[in-house]
């Protein structure tokens, strides 16, 4: 599986110039107090991981990897591992920028930005949880299209529901400490991520190439 992980990392390495440009732009936006997008780097890293599905599909990689010992399982595991590696690395870099830049500017917005970043990471992980099984089921192109339709549907339905729900309905969350929310949220995301992995593995194990 180590070779499969390295394969995806080398594919992503081919976009290193784009990564550096995005990282530079990310730093500039933070300097200009545009810290509400502090989750953008993890999101961009995840999109790079998703792009490897297109590379694999274009080069008929699946027909080769399924011939390897435990090829299907190791291939799916490698995708999730590489994605988590990049999310963690980008999260660490983002935390560094979110803390260092405000300190250098003698501002005190870092703690709020950390919560924004954590929320962004949660959103990115939810995207991975939903999207990877779709990519394995329908392929890179159809999977992205179906996800877009689902997101649009959720946005429309969610927006309609929020318009009919009072903000006071969520005030009970204020009584829960941030550490409890983060811990419970992390556990839930971990369970959902594992379920997503098992679903992707089940889909890929039955797929013919």
PDB file of C-alpha atoms in Angstrom:
ATOM      1  CA  UNK A   1       0.000   0.000   0.000  1.00  0.00           C
ATOM      2  CA  UNK A   2       2.994   2.280   0.538  1.00  0.00           C
ATOM      3  CA  UNK A   3       3.559   2.350  -3.220  1.00  0.00           C
ATOM      4  CA  UNK A   4      -0.068   3.324  -3.849  1.00  0.00           C
ATOM      5  CA  UNK A   5       0.216   6.173  -1.345  1.00  0.00           C
ATOM      6  CA  UNK A   6       3.415   7.392  -2.990  1.00  0.00           C
ATOM      7  CA  UNK A   7       1.759   7.160  -6.414  1.00  0.00           C
ATOM      8  CA  UNK A   8      -1.000   9.581  -5.384  1.00  0.00           C
ATOM      9  CA  UNK A   9       1.484  11.876  -3.657  1.00  0.00           C
ATOM     10  CA  UNK A  10       3.616  12.016  -6.817  1.00  0.00           C
ATOM     11  CA  UNK A  11       0.519  12.832  -8.877  1.00  0.00           C
ATOM     12  CA  UNK A  12      -0.278  15.681  -6.506  1.00  0.00           C
ATOM     13  CA  UNK A  13       3.369  16.779  -6.537  1.00  0.00           C
ATOM     14  CA  UNK A  14       2.921  17.517 -10.246  1.00  0.00           C
ATOM     15  CA  UNK A  15       0.675  20.412  -9.190  1.00  0.00           C
ATOM     16  CA  UNK A  16       3.203  21.806  -6.697  1.00  0.00           C
ATOM     17  CA  UNK A  17       3.496  25.137  -8.535  1.00  0.00           C
ATOM     18  CA  UNK A  18      -0.238  25.652  -8.257  1.00  0.00           C
ATOM     19  CA  UNK A  19      -0.043  24.754  -4.566  1.00  0.00           C
ATOM     20  CA  UNK A  20       2.661  27.382  -3.966  1.00  0.00           C
ATOM     21  CA  UNK A  21       0.634  30.043  -5.777  1.00  0.00           C
ATOM     22  CA  UNK A  22      -2.455  29.205  -3.725  1.00  0.00           C
ATOM     23  CA  UNK A  23      -0.407  29.204  -0.509  1.00  0.00           C
ATOM     24  CA  UNK A  24       0.971  32.652  -1.379  1.00  0.00           C
ATOM     25  CA  UNK A  25      -2.514  33.965  -2.099  1.00  0.00           C
ATOM     26  CA  UNK A  26      -3.749  32.377   1.136  1.00  0.00           C
ATOM     27  CA  UNK A  27      -1.099  34.233   3.122  1.00  0.00           C
ATOM     28  CA  UNK A  28      -1.913  37.533   1.405  1.00  0.00           C
ATOM     29  CA  UNK A  29      -5.613  37.157   2.202  1.00  0.00           C
ATOM     30  CA  UNK A  30      -4.789  36.505   5.856  1.00  0.00           C
ATOM     31  CA  UNK A  31      -2.551  39.575   5.970  1.00  0.00           C
ATOM     32  CA  UNK A  32      -5.460  41.614   4.611  1.00  0.00           C
ATOM     33  CA  UNK A  33      -7.735  40.342   7.413  1.00  0.00           C
ATOM     34  CA  UNK A  34      -9.664  38.001   5.073  1.00  0.00           C
ATOM     35  CA  UNK A  35      -9.426  35.300   7.716  1.00  0.00           C
ATOM     36  CA  UNK A  36     -12.940  34.010   7.192  1.00  0.00           C
ATOM     37  CA  UNK A  37     -11.526  31.895   4.338  1.00  0.00           C
ATOM     38  CA  UNK A  38      -8.879  30.311   6.590  1.00  0.00           C
ATOM     39  CA  UNK A  39     -10.286  26.880   5.745  1.00  0.00           C
ATOM     40  CA  UNK A  40      -9.492  27.333   2.049  1.00  0.00           C
ATOM     41  CA  UNK A  41      -6.108  25.591   2.116  1.00  0.00           C
ATOM     42  CA  UNK A  42      -7.507  22.280   3.494  1.00  0.00           C
ATOM     43  CA  UNK A  43     -10.299  22.508   0.925  1.00  0.00           C
ATOM     44  CA  UNK A  44      -7.826  23.047  -1.906  1.00  0.00           C
ATOM     45  CA  UNK A  45      -5.697  20.123  -0.687  1.00  0.00           C
ATOM     46  CA  UNK A  46      -8.758  17.880  -0.771  1.00  0.00           C
ATOM     47  CA  UNK A  47      -9.549  18.970  -4.320  1.00  0.00           C
ATOM     48  CA  UNK A  48      -6.025  17.936  -5.322  1.00  0.00           C
ATOM     49  CA  UNK A  49      -6.708  14.489  -3.846  1.00  0.00           C
ATOM     50  CA  UNK A  50      -9.997  14.272  -5.724  1.00  0.00           C
ATOM     51  CA  UNK A  51      -8.172  15.113  -8.959  1.00  0.00           C
ATOM     52  CA  UNK A  52      -6.218  11.836  -8.640  1.00  0.00           C
ATOM     53  CA  UNK A  53      -9.460   9.971  -9.384  1.00  0.00           C
ATOM     54  CA  UNK A  54      -9.542  11.647 -12.796  1.00  0.00           C
ATOM     55  CA  UNK A  55      -5.900  10.747 -13.441  1.00  0.00           C
ATOM     56  CA  UNK A  56      -6.598   7.118 -12.525  1.00  0.00           C
ATOM     57  CA  UNK A  57      -9.683   6.978 -14.719  1.00  0.00           C
ATOM     58  CA  UNK A  58      -7.931   8.559 -17.705  1.00  0.00           C
ATOM     59  CA  UNK A  59      -4.945   6.207 -17.498  1.00  0.00           C
ATOM     60  CA  UNK A  60      -7.048   3.060 -16.888  1.00  0.00           C
ATOM     61  CA  UNK A  61      -5.284   2.601 -13.558  1.00  0.00           C
ATOM     62  CA  UNK A  62      -8.050   0.552 -11.954  1.00  0.00           C
ATOM     63  CA  UNK A  63      -7.681  -2.296 -14.446  1.00  0.00           C
ATOM     64  CA  UNK A  64      -4.058  -2.610 -13.334  1.00  0.00           C
ATOM     65  CA  UNK A  65      -4.357  -2.143  -9.590  1.00  0.00           C
ATOM     66  CA  UNK A  66      -7.060  -4.791  -9.163  1.00  0.00           C
ATOM     67  CA  UNK A  67      -4.512  -7.373 -10.368  1.00  0.00           C
ATOM     68  CA  UNK A  68      -2.235  -6.629  -7.399  1.00  0.00           C
ATOM     69  CA  UNK A  69      -2.504  -8.597  -4.117  1.00  0.00           C
ATOM     70  CA  UNK A  70      -5.234  -6.873  -2.062  1.00  0.00           C
ATOM     71  CA  UNK A  71      -5.189  -4.260  -4.812  1.00  0.00           C
ATOM     72  CA  UNK A  72      -8.760  -3.065  -4.376  1.00  0.00           C
ATOM     73  CA  UNK A  73      -8.569  -2.682  -0.596  1.00  0.00           C
ATOM     74  CA  UNK A  74      -5.118  -1.081  -0.639  1.00  0.00           C
ATOM     75  CA  UNK A  75      -6.138   1.317  -3.404  1.00  0.00           C
ATOM     76  CA  UNK A  76      -9.161   2.586  -1.465  1.00  0.00           C
ATOM     77  CA  UNK A  77      -7.163   2.770   1.775  1.00  0.00           C
ATOM     78  CA  UNK A  78      -4.412   4.746   0.034  1.00  0.00           C
ATOM     79  CA  UNK A  79      -6.910   7.341  -1.247  1.00  0.00           C
ATOM     80  CA  UNK A  80      -8.291   7.981   2.224  1.00  0.00           C
ATOM     81  CA  UNK A  81      -4.846   7.998   3.852  1.00  0.00           C
ATOM     82  CA  UNK A  82      -3.395  10.465   1.323  1.00  0.00           C
ATOM     83  CA  UNK A  83      -6.433  12.705   1.753  1.00  0.00           C
ATOM     84  CA  UNK A  84      -6.087  12.696   5.543  1.00  0.00           C
ATOM     85  CA  UNK A  85      -2.340  13.359   5.296  1.00  0.00           C
ATOM     86  CA  UNK A  86      -2.872  16.427   3.129  1.00  0.00           C
ATOM     87  CA  UNK A  87      -5.759  17.699   5.254  1.00  0.00           C
ATOM     88  CA  UNK A  88      -3.636  17.383   8.408  1.00  0.00           C
ATOM     89  CA  UNK A  89      -0.624  19.094   6.789  1.00  0.00           C
ATOM     90  CA  UNK A  90      -2.748  21.930   5.410  1.00  0.00           C
ATOM     91  CA  UNK A  91      -4.492  22.248   8.782  1.00  0.00           C
ATOM     92  CA  UNK A  92      -1.141  22.632  10.554  1.00  0.00           C
ATOM     93  CA  UNK A  93       0.032  25.227   8.015  1.00  0.00           C
ATOM     94  CA  UNK A  94      -3.256  27.096   8.334  1.00  0.00           C
ATOM     95  CA  UNK A  95      -3.022  27.138  12.127  1.00  0.00           C
ATOM     96  CA  UNK A  96       0.513  28.524  11.865  1.00  0.00           C
ATOM     97  CA  UNK A  97      -0.596  31.303   9.527  1.00  0.00           C
ATOM     98  CA  UNK A  98      -3.721  32.052  11.551  1.00  0.00           C
ATOM     99  CA  UNK A  99      -1.649  32.467  14.741  1.00  0.00           C
ATOM    100  CA  UNK A 100       1.566  34.012  13.417  1.00  0.00           C
ATOM    101  CA  UNK A 101       0.081  36.745  11.219  1.00  0.00           C
ATOM    102  CA  UNK A 102      -2.257  38.223  13.886  1.00  0.00           C
ATOM    103  CA  UNK A 103       0.585  38.156  16.428  1.00  0.00           C
ATOM    104  CA  UNK A 104       2.863  39.945  13.994  1.00  0.00           C
ATOM    105  CA  UNK A 105       0.150  42.556  13.430  1.00  0.00           C
ATOM    106  CA  UNK A 106      -0.548  42.764  17.197  1.00  0.00           C
ATOM    107  CA  UNK A 107      -4.196  41.773  16.811  1.00  0.00           C
ATOM    108  CA  UNK A 108      -6.226  39.283  18.853  1.00  0.00           C
ATOM    109  CA  UNK A 109      -8.350  37.555  16.247  1.00  0.00           C
ATOM    110  CA  UNK A 110      -6.458  34.255  16.215  1.00  0.00           C
ATOM    111  CA  UNK A 111      -8.719  32.300  18.581  1.00  0.00           C
ATOM    112  CA  UNK A 112     -11.821  33.094  16.539  1.00  0.00           C
ATOM    113  CA  UNK A 113      -9.997  32.134  13.363  1.00  0.00           C
ATOM    114  CA  UNK A 114      -9.084  28.747  14.868  1.00  0.00           C
ATOM    115  CA  UNK A 115     -12.780  27.978  15.409  1.00  0.00           C
ATOM    116  CA  UNK A 116     -13.492  29.063  11.833  1.00  0.00           C
ATOM    117  CA  UNK A 117     -10.717  26.770  10.632  1.00  0.00           C
ATOM    118  CA  UNK A 118     -12.052  23.831  12.661  1.00  0.00           C
ATOM    119  CA  UNK A 119     -15.494  24.394  11.171  1.00  0.00           C
ATOM    120  CA  UNK A 120     -13.953  24.507   7.696  1.00  0.00           C
ATOM    121  CA  UNK A 121     -12.059  21.255   8.304  1.00  0.00           C
ATOM    122  CA  UNK A 122     -15.296  19.607   9.412  1.00  0.00           C
ATOM    123  CA  UNK A 123     -16.964  20.745   6.199  1.00  0.00           C
ATOM    124  CA  UNK A 124     -14.070  19.413   4.117  1.00  0.00           C
ATOM    125  CA  UNK A 125     -14.234  16.029   5.858  1.00  0.00           C
ATOM    126  CA  UNK A 126     -17.992  15.866   5.272  1.00  0.00           C
ATOM    127  CA  UNK A 127     -17.340  16.525   1.600  1.00  0.00           C
ATOM    128  CA  UNK A 128     -14.857  13.624   1.513  1.00  0.00           C
ATOM    129  CA  UNK A 129     -17.293  11.376   3.395  1.00  0.00           C
ATOM    130  CA  UNK A 130     -20.026  11.975   0.833  1.00  0.00           C
ATOM    131  CA  UNK A 131     -17.986  12.356  -2.337  1.00  0.00           C
ATOM    132  CA  UNK A 132     -15.573   9.412  -2.271  1.00  0.00           C
ATOM    133  CA  UNK A 133     -18.266   6.694  -2.378  1.00  0.00           C
ATOM    134  CA  UNK A 134     -19.902   8.616  -5.249  1.00  0.00           C
ATOM    135  CA  UNK A 135     -16.591   8.759  -7.128  1.00  0.00           C
ATOM    136  CA  UNK A 136     -16.089   5.026  -6.714  1.00  0.00           C
ATOM    137  CA  UNK A 137     -19.669   4.280  -7.726  1.00  0.00           C
ATOM    138  CA  UNK A 138     -20.115   6.588 -10.720  1.00  0.00           C
ATOM    139  CA  UNK A 139     -16.587   7.609 -11.723  1.00  0.00           C
ATOM    140  CA  UNK A 140     -14.823  10.957 -11.531  1.00  0.00           C
ATOM    141  CA  UNK A 141     -16.998  12.966 -13.916  1.00  0.00           C
ATOM    142  CA  UNK A 142     -20.455  11.636 -13.004  1.00  0.00           C
ATOM    143  CA  UNK A 143     -19.546  11.551  -9.303  1.00  0.00           C
ATOM    144  CA  UNK A 144     -18.731  15.259  -9.232  1.00  0.00           C
ATOM    145  CA  UNK A 145     -21.921  16.088 -11.126  1.00  0.00           C
ATOM    146  CA  UNK A 146     -24.083  14.059  -8.740  1.00  0.00           C
ATOM    147  CA  UNK A 147     -22.386  15.675  -5.735  1.00  0.00           C
ATOM    148  CA  UNK A 148     -23.076  19.128  -7.191  1.00  0.00           C
ATOM    149  CA  UNK A 149     -26.758  18.256  -7.589  1.00  0.00           C
ATOM    150  CA  UNK A 150     -26.896  16.919  -4.018  1.00  0.00           C
ATOM    151  CA  UNK A 151     -25.219  20.036  -2.609  1.00  0.00           C
ATOM    152  CA  UNK A 152     -27.634  22.249  -4.539  1.00  0.00           C
ATOM    153  CA  UNK A 153     -30.608  20.240  -3.260  1.00  0.00           C
ATOM    154  CA  UNK A 154     -29.344  20.358   0.336  1.00  0.00           C
ATOM    155  CA  UNK A 155     -28.710  24.108   0.058  1.00  0.00           C
ATOM    156  CA  UNK A 156     -32.238  24.745  -1.225  1.00  0.00           C
ATOM    157  CA  UNK A 157     -33.905  22.497   1.360  1.00  0.00           C
ATOM    158  CA  UNK A 158     -31.657  23.733   4.178  1.00  0.00           C
ATOM    159  CA  UNK A 159     -32.275  27.355   3.251  1.00  0.00           C
ATOM    160  CA  UNK A 160     -36.023  26.786   3.272  1.00  0.00           C
ATOM    161  CA  UNK A 161     -35.883  25.095   6.682  1.00  0.00           C
ATOM    162  CA  UNK A 162     -33.692  27.795   8.218  1.00  0.00           C
ATOM    163  CA  UNK A 163     -36.125  30.477   7.080  1.00  0.00           C
ATOM    164  CA  UNK A 164     -38.827  28.770   9.137  1.00  0.00           C
ATOM    165  CA  UNK A 165     -36.704  28.074  12.230  1.00  0.00           C
ATOM    166  CA  UNK A 166     -36.077  30.669  14.905  1.00  0.00           C
ATOM    167  CA  UNK A 167     -32.485  31.413  15.881  1.00  0.00           C
ATOM    168  CA  UNK A 168     -33.570  30.926  19.496  1.00  0.00           C
ATOM    169  CA  UNK A 169     -33.924  27.212  18.725  1.00  0.00           C
ATOM    170  CA  UNK A 170     -30.122  26.931  18.670  1.00  0.00           C
ATOM    171  CA  UNK A 171     -29.397  28.872  21.868  1.00  0.00           C
ATOM    172  CA  UNK A 172     -29.102  25.630  23.835  1.00  0.00           C
ATOM    173  CA  UNK A 173     -25.750  25.113  22.084  1.00  0.00           C
ATOM    174  CA  UNK A 174     -24.334  28.052  24.048  1.00  0.00           C
ATOM    175  CA  UNK A 175     -24.602  26.002  27.238  1.00  0.00           C
ATOM    176  CA  UNK A 176     -22.223  23.361  25.846  1.00  0.00           C
ATOM    177  CA  UNK A 177     -18.498  24.040  26.151  1.00  0.00           C
ATOM    178  CA  UNK A 178     -16.447  24.306  22.966  1.00  0.00           C
ATOM    179  CA  UNK A 179     -14.218  21.395  24.029  1.00  0.00           C
ATOM    180  CA  UNK A 180     -17.246  19.089  24.356  1.00  0.00           C
ATOM    181  CA  UNK A 181     -18.567  20.169  20.964  1.00  0.00           C
ATOM    182  CA  UNK A 182     -15.189  19.663  19.296  1.00  0.00           C
ATOM    183  CA  UNK A 183     -14.659  16.255  20.937  1.00  0.00           C
ATOM    184  CA  UNK A 184     -18.135  14.940  20.147  1.00  0.00           C
ATOM    185  CA  UNK A 185     -17.957  16.361  16.632  1.00  0.00           C
ATOM    186  CA  UNK A 186     -14.581  14.685  16.044  1.00  0.00           C
ATOM    187  CA  UNK A 187     -15.952  11.318  17.182  1.00  0.00           C
ATOM    188  CA  UNK A 188     -18.974  11.627  14.902  1.00  0.00           C
ATOM    189  CA  UNK A 189     -16.798  12.637  11.944  1.00  0.00           C
ATOM    190  CA  UNK A 190     -14.444   9.725  12.651  1.00  0.00           C
ATOM    191  CA  UNK A 191     -17.339   7.260  12.623  1.00  0.00           C
ATOM    192  CA  UNK A 192     -18.780   8.746   9.429  1.00  0.00           C
ATOM    193  CA  UNK A 193     -15.359   8.709   7.755  1.00  0.00           C
ATOM    194  CA  UNK A 194     -14.870   5.043   8.601  1.00  0.00           C
ATOM    195  CA  UNK A 195     -18.369   4.259   7.309  1.00  0.00           C
ATOM    196  CA  UNK A 196     -17.535   6.156   4.099  1.00  0.00           C
ATOM    197  CA  UNK A 197     -14.339   4.114   3.713  1.00  0.00           C
ATOM    198  CA  UNK A 198     -16.180   0.821   4.197  1.00  0.00           C
ATOM    199  CA  UNK A 199     -18.868   1.870   1.703  1.00  0.00           C
ATOM    200  CA  UNK A 200     -16.244   2.901  -0.871  1.00  0.00           C
ATOM    201  CA  UNK A 201     -14.410  -0.388  -0.362  1.00  0.00           C
ATOM    202  CA  UNK A 202     -17.636  -2.349  -0.782  1.00  0.00           C
ATOM    203  CA  UNK A 203     -18.474  -0.488  -4.005  1.00  0.00           C
ATOM    204  CA  UNK A 204     -14.963  -0.828  -5.428  1.00  0.00           C
ATOM    205  CA  UNK A 205     -14.731  -4.525  -4.527  1.00  0.00           C
ATOM    206  CA  UNK A 206     -17.776  -5.306  -6.663  1.00  0.00           C
ATOM    207  CA  UNK A 207     -16.918  -3.045  -9.573  1.00  0.00           C
ATOM    208  CA  UNK A 208     -15.851  -4.519 -12.903  1.00  0.00           C
ATOM    209  CA  UNK A 209     -13.247  -2.921 -15.162  1.00  0.00           C
TER     210      UNK A 209
END
